[in-house]
Amino acid sequence: MVSKNVETLINKQIAGEQYAAQYYLAMSAWFEAQDLEGLANYFRVQSKEELMHADKMFDYLNDVGGKVILEAIPAPPGDFADALEIFEKALAHEKEVTQNIFNIVKVATEENDFATTSFLQWFVNEQVEEEATASQHVSKIKMVKDNPSALYLFDQELGKRVLNTAQ
Ligand code: FEO
């Protein structure tokens, strides 16, 4: 059984993951509008991954006898200045998610809630990867953004991403 505190934080994080899905879907839409289909694909897949993260937390909370309470998800931004802004915002957002996950781990640890700390270890590892990838993308988009042929190749590369449902 989880404490009320941990239950509230996990519910907040379910909403956070769902918001991330909306945020990345808005980024995908922006790239679609620019005809950068590969980058649009990348963020569409990322959006679906975030929904899987929310589902994981949803299932966990049910498994440990917590009550899932869904929140309203705020609207994501409707527009972006350019591709660099999107990649920088994606990185900043992942850093924020990492801090939120760390905070739940901290509270669960203080409460000797070993089930939750063990469950969240997957998310801690996932955030390391997500931040590393987002950071590499910021560096790459800086390299290619003013070079159409390089941007084309980057778009092709990210167009190959498929959703890993085995997570
Ligand atoms: Fe679910 Fe990108 O963190």
PDB file of N, CA, C and O in Angstrom, residues 28-82:
ATOM      1  N   SER A  28       5.686  17.628 -32.874  1.00  0.00           N
ATOM      2  CA  SER A  28       5.539  16.817 -34.082  1.00  0.00           C
ATOM      3  C   SER A  28       4.691  17.556 -35.116  1.00  0.00           C
ATOM      4  O   SER A  28       5.029  17.591 -36.308  1.00  0.00           O
ATOM      5  N   ALA A  29       3.615  18.164 -34.646  1.00  0.00           N
ATOM      6  CA  ALA A  29       2.728  18.903 -35.565  1.00  0.00           C
ATOM      7  C   ALA A  29       3.482  20.053 -36.231  1.00  0.00           C
ATOM      8  O   ALA A  29       3.300  20.327 -37.422  1.00  0.00           O
ATOM      9  N   TRP A  30       4.325  20.723 -35.455  1.00  0.00           N
ATOM     10  CA  TRP A  30       5.098  21.849 -36.008  1.00  0.00           C
ATOM     11  C   TRP A  30       6.007  21.353 -37.140  1.00  0.00           C
ATOM     12  O   TRP A  30       6.075  21.949 -38.216  1.00  0.00           O
ATOM     13  N   PHE A  31       6.691  20.220 -36.878  1.00  0.00           N
ATOM     14  CA  PHE A  31       7.581  19.688 -37.916  1.00  0.00           C
ATOM     15  C   PHE A  31       6.793  19.200 -39.138  1.00  0.00           C
ATOM     16  O   PHE A  31       7.254  19.347 -40.267  1.00  0.00           O
ATOM     17  N   GLU A  32       5.623  18.618 -38.892  1.00  0.00           N
ATOM     18  CA  GLU A  32       4.763  18.199 -40.024  1.00  0.00           C
ATOM     19  C   GLU A  32       4.476  19.402 -40.925  1.00  0.00           C
ATOM     20  O   GLU A  32       4.527  19.303 -42.148  1.00  0.00           O
ATOM     21  N   ALA A  33       4.169  20.518 -40.279  1.00  0.00           N
ATOM     22  CA  ALA A  33       3.821  21.726 -41.040  1.00  0.00           C
ATOM     23  C   ALA A  33       5.001  22.252 -41.844  1.00  0.00           C
ATOM     24  O   ALA A  33       4.819  22.970 -42.836  1.00  0.00           O
ATOM     25  N   GLN A  34       6.229  21.908 -41.406  1.00  0.00           N
ATOM     26  CA  GLN A  34       7.435  22.344 -42.135  1.00  0.00           C
ATOM     27  C   GLN A  34       7.858  21.308 -43.184  1.00  0.00           C
ATOM     28  O   GLN A  34       8.916  21.430 -43.773  1.00  0.00           O
ATOM     29  N   ASP A  35       7.092  20.222 -43.296  1.00  0.00           N
ATOM     30  CA  ASP A  35       7.453  19.102 -44.178  1.00  0.00           C
ATOM     31  C   ASP A  35       8.747  18.410 -43.764  1.00  0.00           C
ATOM     32  O   ASP A  35       9.440  17.824 -44.598  1.00  0.00           O
ATOM     33  N   LEU A  36       9.051  18.487 -42.476  1.00  0.00           N
ATOM     34  CA  LEU A  36      10.195  17.734 -41.958  1.00  0.00           C
ATOM     35  C   LEU A  36       9.613  16.470 -41.311  1.00  0.00           C
ATOM     36  O   LEU A  36       9.456  16.365 -40.091  1.00  0.00           O
ATOM     37  N   GLU A  37       9.280  15.512 -42.181  1.00  0.00           N
ATOM     38  CA  GLU A  37       8.531  14.327 -41.747  1.00  0.00           C
ATOM     39  C   GLU A  37       9.306  13.444 -40.762  1.00  0.00           C
ATOM     40  O   GLU A  37       8.711  12.804 -39.901  1.00  0.00           O
ATOM     41  N   GLY A  38      10.617  13.410 -40.928  1.00  0.00           N
ATOM     42  CA  GLY A  38      11.426  12.568 -40.042  1.00  0.00           C
ATOM     43  C   GLY A  38      11.427  13.115 -38.623  1.00  0.00           C
ATOM     44  O   GLY A  38      11.281  12.363 -37.655  1.00  0.00           O
ATOM     45  N   LEU A  39      11.601  14.421 -38.515  1.00  0.00           N
ATOM     46  CA  LEU A  39      11.601  15.030 -37.186  1.00  0.00           C
ATOM     47  C   LEU A  39      10.202  14.939 -36.577  1.00  0.00           C
ATOM     48  O   LEU A  39      10.046  14.709 -35.381  1.00  0.00           O
ATOM     49  N   ALA A  40       9.192  15.072 -37.424  1.00  0.00           N
ATOM     50  CA  ALA A  40       7.808  14.922 -36.956  1.00  0.00           C
ATOM     51  C   ALA A  40       7.602  13.504 -36.430  1.00  0.00           C
ATOM     52  O   ALA A  40       7.002  13.299 -35.369  1.00  0.00           O
ATOM     53  N   ASN A  41       8.150  12.531 -37.156  1.00  0.00           N
ATOM     54  CA  ASN A  41       8.038  11.130 -36.719  1.00  0.00           C
ATOM     55  C   ASN A  41       8.708  10.931 -35.372  1.00  0.00           C
ATOM     56  O   ASN A  41       8.167  10.281 -34.483  1.00  0.00           O
ATOM     57  N   TYR A  42       9.901  11.511 -35.234  1.00  0.00           N
ATOM     58  CA  TYR A  42      10.638  11.342 -33.982  1.00  0.00           C
ATOM     59  C   TYR A  42       9.787  11.795 -32.788  1.00  0.00           C
ATOM     60  O   TYR A  42       9.659  11.077 -31.786  1.00  0.00           O
ATOM     61  N   PHE A  43       9.190  12.972 -32.916  1.00  0.00           N
ATOM     62  CA  PHE A  43       8.417  13.495 -31.783  1.00  0.00           C
ATOM     63  C   PHE A  43       7.067  12.783 -31.637  1.00  0.00           C
ATOM     64  O   PHE A  43       6.533  12.697 -30.530  1.00  0.00           O
ATOM     65  N   ARG A  44       6.541  12.253 -32.728  1.00  0.00           N
ATOM     66  CA  ARG A  44       5.300  11.476 -32.617  1.00  0.00           C
ATOM     67  C   ARG A  44       5.575  10.198 -31.807  1.00  0.00           C
ATOM     68  O   ARG A  44       4.809   9.818 -30.925  1.00  0.00           O
ATOM     69  N   VAL A  45       6.707   9.556 -32.101  1.00  0.00           N
ATOM     70  CA  VAL A  45       7.077   8.349 -31.361  1.00  0.00           C
ATOM     71  C   VAL A  45       7.337   8.709 -29.893  1.00  0.00           C
ATOM     72  O   VAL A  45       6.916   8.004 -28.971  1.00  0.00           O
ATOM     73  N   GLN A  46       8.020   9.837 -29.690  1.00  0.00           N
ATOM     74  CA  GLN A  46       8.316  10.270 -28.313  1.00  0.00           C
ATOM     75  C   GLN A  46       7.020  10.504 -27.539  1.00  0.00           C
ATOM     76  O   GLN A  46       6.900  10.139 -26.365  1.00  0.00           O
ATOM     77  N   SER A  47       6.053  11.079 -28.219  1.00  0.00           N
ATOM     78  CA  SER A  47       4.755  11.335 -27.584  1.00  0.00           C
ATOM     79  C   SER A  47       4.121  10.016 -27.137  1.00  0.00           C
ATOM     80  O   SER A  47       3.618   9.894 -26.013  1.00  0.00           O
ATOM     81  N   LYS A  48       4.187   9.013 -27.999  1.00  0.00           N
ATOM     82  CA  LYS A  48       3.596   7.710 -27.648  1.00  0.00           C
ATOM     83  C   LYS A  48       4.352   7.057 -26.488  1.00  0.00           C
ATOM     84  O   LYS A  48       3.752   6.404 -25.642  1.00  0.00           O
ATOM     85  N   GLU A  49       5.678   7.265 -26.469  1.00  0.00           N
ATOM     86  CA  GLU A  49       6.464   6.721 -25.351  1.00  0.00           C
ATOM     87  C   GLU A  49       6.013   7.325 -24.037  1.00  0.00           C
ATOM     88  O   GLU A  49       5.937   6.653 -23.021  1.00  0.00           O
ATOM     89  N   GLU A  50       5.736   8.622 -24.069  1.00  0.00           N
ATOM     90  CA  GLU A  50       5.311   9.293 -22.830  1.00  0.00           C
ATOM     91  C   GLU A  50       3.988   8.726 -22.331  1.00  0.00           C
ATOM     92  O   GLU A  50       3.782   8.574 -21.127  1.00  0.00           O
ATOM     93  N   LEU A  51       3.100   8.380 -23.267  1.00  0.00           N
ATOM     94  CA  LEU A  51       1.829   7.767 -22.857  1.00  0.00           C
ATOM     95  C   LEU A  51       2.090   6.388 -22.240  1.00  0.00           C
ATOM     96  O   LEU A  51       1.407   5.992 -21.289  1.00  0.00           O
ATOM     97  N   MET A  52       3.109   5.690 -22.754  1.00  0.00           N
ATOM     98  CA  MET A  52       3.458   4.401 -22.152  1.00  0.00           C
ATOM     99  C   MET A  52       3.999   4.597 -20.735  1.00  0.00           C
ATOM    100  O   MET A  52       3.734   3.792 -19.842  1.00  0.00           O
ATOM    101  N   HIS A  53       4.744   5.691 -20.539  1.00  0.00           N
ATOM    102  CA  HIS A  53       5.249   5.975 -19.188  1.00  0.00           C
ATOM    103  C   HIS A  53       4.077   6.233 -18.234  1.00  0.00           C
ATOM    104  O   HIS A  53       4.071   5.761 -17.092  1.00  0.00           O
ATOM    105  N   ALA A  54       3.102   6.987 -18.721  1.00  0.00           N
ATOM    106  CA  ALA A  54       1.923   7.269 -17.886  1.00  0.00           C
ATOM    107  C   ALA A  54       1.203   5.959 -17.547  1.00  0.00           C
ATOM    108  O   ALA A  54       0.799   5.737 -16.398  1.00  0.00           O
ATOM    109  N   ASP A  55       1.078   5.083 -18.545  1.00  0.00           N
ATOM    110  CA  ASP A  55       0.406   3.791 -18.323  1.00  0.00           C
ATOM    111  C   ASP A  55       1.135   2.950 -17.283  1.00  0.00           C
ATOM    112  O   ASP A  55       0.521   2.273 -16.469  1.00  0.00           O
ATOM    113  N   LYS A  56       2.461   2.982 -17.373  1.00  0.00           N
ATOM    114  CA  LYS A  56       3.276   2.217 -16.417  1.00  0.00           C
ATOM    115  C   LYS A  56       2.956   2.665 -14.987  1.00  0.00           C
ATOM    116  O   LYS A  56       2.791   1.852 -14.087  1.00  0.00           O
ATOM    117  N   MET A  57       2.875   3.972 -14.795  1.00  0.00           N
ATOM    118  CA  MET A  57       2.590   4.503 -13.453  1.00  0.00           C
ATOM    119  C   MET A  57       1.153   4.204 -13.040  1.00  0.00           C
ATOM    120  O   MET A  57       0.873   3.897 -11.878  1.00  0.00           O
ATOM    121  N   PHE A  58       0.260   4.294 -13.986  1.00  0.00           N
ATOM    122  CA  PHE A  58      -1.156   3.977 -13.766  1.00  0.00           C
ATOM    123  C   PHE A  58      -1.270   2.530 -13.250  1.00  0.00           C
ATOM    124  O   PHE A  58      -1.943   2.261 -12.247  1.00  0.00           O
ATOM    125  N   ASP A  59      -0.603   1.613 -13.940  1.00  0.00           N
ATOM    126  CA  ASP A  59      -0.665   0.195 -13.553  1.00  0.00           C
ATOM    127  C   ASP A  59      -0.039  -0.022 -12.180  1.00  0.00           C
ATOM    128  O   ASP A  59      -0.556  -0.774 -11.362  1.00  0.00           O
ATOM    129  N   TYR A  60       1.098   0.644 -11.965  1.00  0.00           N
ATOM    130  CA  TYR A  60       1.780   0.462 -10.681  1.00  0.00           C
ATOM    131  C   TYR A  60       0.896   0.913  -9.526  1.00  0.00           C
ATOM    132  O   TYR A  60       0.757   0.200  -8.522  1.00  0.00           O
ATOM    133  N   LEU A  61       0.310   2.078  -9.690  1.00  0.00           N
ATOM    134  CA  LEU A  61      -0.515   2.617  -8.603  1.00  0.00           C
ATOM    135  C   LEU A  61      -1.670   1.662  -8.294  1.00  0.00           C
ATOM    136  O   LEU A  61      -2.005   1.425  -7.130  1.00  0.00           O
ATOM    137  N   ASN A  62      -2.260   1.113  -9.319  1.00  0.00           N
ATOM    138  CA  ASN A  62      -3.333   0.123  -9.099  1.00  0.00           C
ATOM    139  C   ASN A  62      -2.785  -1.129  -8.419  1.00  0.00           C
ATOM    140  O   ASN A  62      -3.413  -1.672  -7.509  1.00  0.00           O
ATOM    141  N   ASP A  63      -1.608  -1.573  -8.849  1.00  0.00           N
ATOM    142  CA  ASP A  63      -1.024  -2.796  -8.281  1.00  0.00           C
ATOM    143  C   ASP A  63      -0.771  -2.675  -6.787  1.00  0.00           C
ATOM    144  O   ASP A  63      -0.843  -3.664  -6.062  1.00  0.00           O
ATOM    145  N   VAL A  64      -0.421  -1.470  -6.340  1.00  0.00           N
ATOM    146  CA  VAL A  64      -0.083  -1.320  -4.914  1.00  0.00           C
ATOM    147  C   VAL A  64      -1.249  -0.760  -4.105  1.00  0.00           C
ATOM    148  O   VAL A  64      -1.072  -0.272  -2.990  1.00  0.00           O
ATOM    149  N   GLY A  65      -2.434  -0.831  -4.676  1.00  0.00           N
ATOM    150  CA  GLY A  65      -3.625  -0.436  -3.919  1.00  0.00           C
ATOM    151  C   GLY A  65      -3.843   1.068  -3.825  1.00  0.00           C
ATOM    152  O   GLY A  65      -4.625   1.528  -2.984  1.00  0.00           O
ATOM    153  N   GLY A  66      -3.162   1.831  -4.680  1.00  0.00           N
ATOM    154  CA  GLY A  66      -3.389   3.285  -4.686  1.00  0.00           C
ATOM    155  C   GLY A  66      -4.593   3.621  -5.548  1.00  0.00           C
ATOM    156  O   GLY A  66      -5.123   2.769  -6.267  1.00  0.00           O
ATOM    157  N   LYS A  67      -5.005   4.873  -5.448  1.00  0.00           N
ATOM    158  CA  LYS A  67      -6.150   5.306  -6.260  1.00  0.00           C
ATOM    159  C   LYS A  67      -5.649   6.239  -7.367  1.00  0.00           C
ATOM    160  O   LYS A  67      -5.021   7.263  -7.086  1.00  0.00           O
ATOM    161  N   VAL A  68      -5.928   5.853  -8.585  1.00  0.00           N
ATOM    162  CA  VAL A  68      -5.544   6.709  -9.718  1.00  0.00           C
ATOM    163  C   VAL A  68      -6.553   7.845  -9.823  1.00  0.00           C
ATOM    164  O   VAL A  68      -7.761   7.608  -9.876  1.00  0.00           O
ATOM    165  N   ILE A  69      -6.034   9.068  -9.813  1.00  0.00           N
ATOM    166  CA  ILE A  69      -6.907  10.232 -10.025  1.00  0.00           C
ATOM    167  C   ILE A  69      -6.340  11.019 -11.194  1.00  0.00           C
ATOM    168  O   ILE A  69      -5.216  11.541 -11.120  1.00  0.00           O
ATOM    169  N   LEU A  70      -7.090  11.054 -12.269  1.00  0.00           N
ATOM    170  CA  LEU A  70      -6.596  11.733 -13.466  1.00  0.00           C
ATOM    171  C   LEU A  70      -6.869  13.230 -13.384  1.00  0.00           C
ATOM    172  O   LEU A  70      -7.895  13.651 -12.862  1.00  0.00           O
ATOM    173  N   GLU A  71      -5.904  13.982 -13.892  1.00  0.00           N
ATOM    174  CA  GLU A  71      -6.024  15.448 -13.852  1.00  0.00           C
ATOM    175  C   GLU A  71      -6.259  15.995 -15.255  1.00  0.00           C
ATOM    176  O   GLU A  71      -5.961  15.319 -16.241  1.00  0.00           O
ATOM    177  N   ALA A  72      -6.714  17.231 -15.318  1.00  0.00           N
ATOM    178  CA  ALA A  72      -6.810  17.915 -16.614  1.00  0.00           C
ATOM    179  C   ALA A  72      -5.391  18.155 -17.118  1.00  0.00           C
ATOM    180  O   ALA A  72      -4.489  18.485 -16.346  1.00  0.00           O
ATOM    181  N   ILE A  73      -5.205  17.970 -18.411  1.00  0.00           N
ATOM    182  CA  ILE A  73      -3.874  18.198 -19.003  1.00  0.00           C
ATOM    183  C   ILE A  73      -3.884  19.564 -19.682  1.00  0.00           C
ATOM    184  O   ILE A  73      -4.704  19.808 -20.568  1.00  0.00           O
ATOM    185  N   PRO A  74      -2.965  20.457 -19.284  1.00  0.00           N
ATOM    186  CA  PRO A  74      -2.930  21.782 -19.914  1.00  0.00           C
ATOM    187  C   PRO A  74      -2.614  21.690 -21.415  1.00  0.00           C
ATOM    188  O   PRO A  74      -1.965  20.732 -21.848  1.00  0.00           O
ATOM    189  N   ALA A  75      -3.072  22.662 -22.157  1.00  0.00           N
ATOM    190  CA  ALA A  75      -2.766  22.688 -23.591  1.00  0.00           C
ATOM    191  C   ALA A  75      -1.274  22.955 -23.779  1.00  0.00           C
ATOM    192  O   ALA A  75      -0.689  23.763 -23.058  1.00  0.00           O
ATOM    193  N   PRO A  76      -0.647  22.278 -24.737  1.00  0.00           N
ATOM    194  CA  PRO A  76       0.763  22.561 -25.019  1.00  0.00           C
ATOM    195  C   PRO A  76       0.873  23.851 -25.831  1.00  0.00           C
ATOM    196  O   PRO A  76      -0.147  24.367 -26.305  1.00  0.00           O
ATOM    197  N   PRO A  77       2.095  24.359 -26.027  1.00  0.00           N
ATOM    198  CA  PRO A  77       2.247  25.563 -26.852  1.00  0.00           C
ATOM    199  C   PRO A  77       1.711  25.308 -28.268  1.00  0.00           C
ATOM    200  O   PRO A  77       1.818  24.191 -28.782  1.00  0.00           O
ATOM    201  N   GLY A  78       1.157  26.326 -28.868  1.00  0.00           N
ATOM    202  CA  GLY A  78       0.592  26.171 -30.208  1.00  0.00           C
ATOM    203  C   GLY A  78       1.595  26.426 -31.304  1.00  0.00           C
ATOM    204  O   GLY A  78       1.370  26.068 -32.463  1.00  0.00           O
ATOM    205  N   ASP A  79       2.725  27.029 -30.958  1.00  0.00           N
ATOM    206  CA  ASP A  79       3.702  27.358 -31.997  1.00  0.00           C
ATOM    207  C   ASP A  79       5.116  27.397 -31.418  1.00  0.00           C
ATOM    208  O   ASP A  79       5.288  27.512 -30.202  1.00  0.00           O
ATOM    209  N   PHE A  80       6.075  27.305 -32.314  1.00  0.00           N
ATOM    210  CA  PHE A  80       7.484  27.371 -31.923  1.00  0.00           C
ATOM    211  C   PHE A  80       8.211  28.246 -32.928  1.00  0.00           C
ATOM    212  O   PHE A  80       7.764  28.380 -34.077  1.00  0.00           O
ATOM    213  N   ALA A  81       9.332  28.833 -32.486  1.00  0.00           N
ATOM    214  CA  ALA A  81      10.069  29.738 -33.371  1.00  0.00           C
ATOM    215  C   ALA A  81      10.809  28.982 -34.465  1.00  0.00           C
ATOM    216  O   ALA A  81      10.766  29.349 -35.640  1.00  0.00           O
ATOM    217  N   ASP A  82      11.495  27.921 -34.059  1.00  0.00           N
ATOM    218  CA  ASP A  82      12.278  27.152 -35.033  1.00  0.00           C
ATOM    219  C   ASP A  82      12.640  25.783 -34.450  1.00  0.00           C
ATOM    220  O   ASP A  82      12.303  25.485 -33.296  1.00  0.00           O
TER     221      ASP A  82
END
